[in-house]
CSV table of C-alpha atoms in Angstrom, one decimal:
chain,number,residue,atom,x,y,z
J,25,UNK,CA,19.8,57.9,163.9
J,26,UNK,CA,22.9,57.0,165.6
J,27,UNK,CA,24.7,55.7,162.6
J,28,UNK,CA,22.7,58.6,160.1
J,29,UNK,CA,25.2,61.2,162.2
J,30,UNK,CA,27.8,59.3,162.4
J,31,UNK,CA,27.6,58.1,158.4
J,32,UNK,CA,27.2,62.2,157.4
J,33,UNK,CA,29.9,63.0,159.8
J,34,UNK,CA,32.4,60.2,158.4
J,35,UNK,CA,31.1,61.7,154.9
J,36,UNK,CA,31.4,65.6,155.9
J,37,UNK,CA,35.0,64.6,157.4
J,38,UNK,CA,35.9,62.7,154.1
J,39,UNK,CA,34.9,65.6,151.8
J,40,UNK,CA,36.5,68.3,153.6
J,41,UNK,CA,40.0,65.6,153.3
J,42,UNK,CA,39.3,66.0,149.6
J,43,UNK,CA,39.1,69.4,149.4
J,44,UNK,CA,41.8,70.0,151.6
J,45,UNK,CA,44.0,68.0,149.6
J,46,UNK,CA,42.7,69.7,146.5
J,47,UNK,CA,43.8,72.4,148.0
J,48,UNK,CA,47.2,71.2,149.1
J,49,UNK,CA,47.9,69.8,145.5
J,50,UNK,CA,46.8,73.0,143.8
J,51,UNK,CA,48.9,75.2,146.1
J,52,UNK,CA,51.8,73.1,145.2
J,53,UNK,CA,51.3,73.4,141.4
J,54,UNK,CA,51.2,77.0,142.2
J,55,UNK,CA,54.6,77.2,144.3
J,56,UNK,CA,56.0,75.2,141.5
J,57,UNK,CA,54.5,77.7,138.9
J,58,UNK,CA,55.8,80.8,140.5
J,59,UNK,CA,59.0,79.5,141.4
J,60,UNK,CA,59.6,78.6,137.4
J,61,UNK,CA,58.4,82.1,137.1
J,62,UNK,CA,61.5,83.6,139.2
J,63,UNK,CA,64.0,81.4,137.5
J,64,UNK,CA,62.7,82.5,134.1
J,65,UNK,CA,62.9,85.9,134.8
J,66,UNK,CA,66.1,85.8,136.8
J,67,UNK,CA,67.3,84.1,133.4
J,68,UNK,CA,66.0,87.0,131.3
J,69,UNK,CA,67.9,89.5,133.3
J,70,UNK,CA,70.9,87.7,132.9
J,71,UNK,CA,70.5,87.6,129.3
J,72,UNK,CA,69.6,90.8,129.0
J,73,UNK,CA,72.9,91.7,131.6
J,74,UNK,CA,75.0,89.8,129.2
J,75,UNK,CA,74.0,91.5,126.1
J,76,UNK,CA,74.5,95.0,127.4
J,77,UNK,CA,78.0,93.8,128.4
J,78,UNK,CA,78.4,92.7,124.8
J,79,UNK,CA,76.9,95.7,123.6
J,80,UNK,CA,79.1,98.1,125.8
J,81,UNK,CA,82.4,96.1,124.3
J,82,UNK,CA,81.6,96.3,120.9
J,83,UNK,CA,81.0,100.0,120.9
J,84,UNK,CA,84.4,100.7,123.0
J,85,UNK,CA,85.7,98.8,120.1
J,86,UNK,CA,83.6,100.8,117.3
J,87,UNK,CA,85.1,103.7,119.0
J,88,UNK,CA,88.6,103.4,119.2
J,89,UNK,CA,88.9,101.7,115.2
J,90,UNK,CA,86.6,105.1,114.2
J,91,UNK,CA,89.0,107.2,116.2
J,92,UNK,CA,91.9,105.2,114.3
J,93,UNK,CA,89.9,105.7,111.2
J,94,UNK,CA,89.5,109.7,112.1
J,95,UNK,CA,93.6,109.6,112.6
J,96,UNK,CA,94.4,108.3,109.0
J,97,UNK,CA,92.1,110.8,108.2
J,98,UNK,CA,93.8,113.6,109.3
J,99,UNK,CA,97.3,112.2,108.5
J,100,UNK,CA,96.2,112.4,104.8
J,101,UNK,CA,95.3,116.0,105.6
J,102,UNK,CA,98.6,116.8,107.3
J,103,UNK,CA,100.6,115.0,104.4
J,104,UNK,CA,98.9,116.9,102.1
J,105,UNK,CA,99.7,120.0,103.7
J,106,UNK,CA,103.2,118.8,103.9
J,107,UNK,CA,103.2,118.8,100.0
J,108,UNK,CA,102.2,122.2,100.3
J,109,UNK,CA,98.9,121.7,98.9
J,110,UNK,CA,96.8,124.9,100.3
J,111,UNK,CA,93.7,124.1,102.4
J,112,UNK,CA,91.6,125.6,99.9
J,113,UNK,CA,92.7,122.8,97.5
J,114,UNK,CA,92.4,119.9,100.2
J,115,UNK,CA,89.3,121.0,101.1
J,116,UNK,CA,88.0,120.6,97.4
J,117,UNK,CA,89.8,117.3,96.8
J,118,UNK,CA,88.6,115.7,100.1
J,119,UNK,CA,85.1,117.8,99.5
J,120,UNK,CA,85.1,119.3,103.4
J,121,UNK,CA,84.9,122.9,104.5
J,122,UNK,CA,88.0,124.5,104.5
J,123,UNK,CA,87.3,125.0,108.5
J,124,UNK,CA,87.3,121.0,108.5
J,125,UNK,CA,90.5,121.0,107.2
J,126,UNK,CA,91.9,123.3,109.6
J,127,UNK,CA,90.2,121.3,112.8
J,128,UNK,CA,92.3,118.2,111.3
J,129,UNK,CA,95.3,120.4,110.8
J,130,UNK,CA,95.4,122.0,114.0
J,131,UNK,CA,94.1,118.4,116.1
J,132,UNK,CA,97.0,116.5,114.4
J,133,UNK,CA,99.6,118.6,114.9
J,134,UNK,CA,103.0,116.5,114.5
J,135,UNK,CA,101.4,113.4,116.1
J,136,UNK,CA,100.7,111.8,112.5
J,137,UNK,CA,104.1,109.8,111.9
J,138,UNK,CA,102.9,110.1,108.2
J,139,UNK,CA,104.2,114.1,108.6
J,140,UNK,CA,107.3,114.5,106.1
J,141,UNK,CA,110.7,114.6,107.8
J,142,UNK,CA,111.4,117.7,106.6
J,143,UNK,CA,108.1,119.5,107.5
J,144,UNK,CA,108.0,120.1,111.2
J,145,UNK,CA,104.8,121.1,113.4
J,146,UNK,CA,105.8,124.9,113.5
J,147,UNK,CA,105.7,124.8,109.4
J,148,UNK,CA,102.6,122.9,108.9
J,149,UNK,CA,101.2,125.5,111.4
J,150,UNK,CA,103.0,128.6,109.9
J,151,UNK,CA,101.2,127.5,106.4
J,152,UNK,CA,97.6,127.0,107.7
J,153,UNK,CA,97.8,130.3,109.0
J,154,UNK,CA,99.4,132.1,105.9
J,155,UNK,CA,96.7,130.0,104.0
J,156,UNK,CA,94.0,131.2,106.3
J,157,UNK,CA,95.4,134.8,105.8
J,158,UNK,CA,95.7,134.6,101.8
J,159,UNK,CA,91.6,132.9,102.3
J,160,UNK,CA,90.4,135.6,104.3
J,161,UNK,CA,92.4,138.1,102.0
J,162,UNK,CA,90.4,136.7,98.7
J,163,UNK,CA,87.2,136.0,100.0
C-alpha cells in the first residue's frame, strides 16, 4: 500500500502542477489581454484628442474667413450708401430688412477702406439717419 499512496500522491502532486500551470499560462494571456486593452484605448483617446484639436482649428479658421466674409459684406453696404443709394433701396437690391442694413451701416462705420474718399463716417451716419427719418416719415 506503500507505493499505492505514494503513486496517487506523485499523481495528486502532478495534476495540481498542471493546473497550476494552467492557471499561470491563462493569467498571463489575460495580463497580455488587458494590457492590449489599455494601449488600445489610450490610442483612441489620443485619436479622438487629436481630432478635437483639428476640429477646434478648423472652426477658428471658419470663423475669422466668415467674419472676413461678413466685412466685405458690409463694405458693399457702406459703398452703397456712399453712392447715396437710400437704405430702403439697398435693402431691396441686397433683399435684407432695412434694419439689417442699418446693423451693417452702423457696425462698419469708416473701418471699410472700400468707404469713398469723399464720404466720411459723420456723412454715412448723417444719411442713415435722415433715411431712417424720411422711412419712419412714409411708413
Amino acid at each position: 500500500m506503500a507505493q499505492r499512496r505514494s503513486a496517487t500522491k506523485t499523481e495528486a502532486r502532478e495534476r495540481a502542477r498542471r493546473a497550476a500551470a494552467e492557471s499561470m499560462a491563462r493569467e498571463q494571456r489575460l495580463l497580455e489581454m488587458g494590457e492590449k486593452f489599455f494601449v488600445a484605448q489610450g490610442e483612441a483617446e489620443q485619436i479622438m484628442e487629436t481630432a478635437e484639436q483639428r476640429i477646434a482649428e478648423i472652426r477658428a479658421k471658419a470663423e475669422q474667413e466668415a467674419a472676413q466674409a461678413r466685412q466685405a459684406q458690409a463694405g458693399v453696404v457702406v459703398a452703397m450708401k456712399g453712392e447715396r443709394v437710400a437704405v430702403s433701396d439697398i435693402a431691396q437690391r441686397l433683399e435684407l430688412s432695412a434694419a439689417a442694413v442699418r446693423a451693417l451701416l452702423k457696425d462698419n462705420k469708416g473701418d471699410d477702406p472700400a468707404t469713398p474718399k469723399n464720404a466720411g463716417s459723420a456723412d454715412v451716419t448723417a444719411s442713415a439717419d435722415s433715411e431712417l427719418e424720411r422711412e419712419t416719415v412714409d411708413a
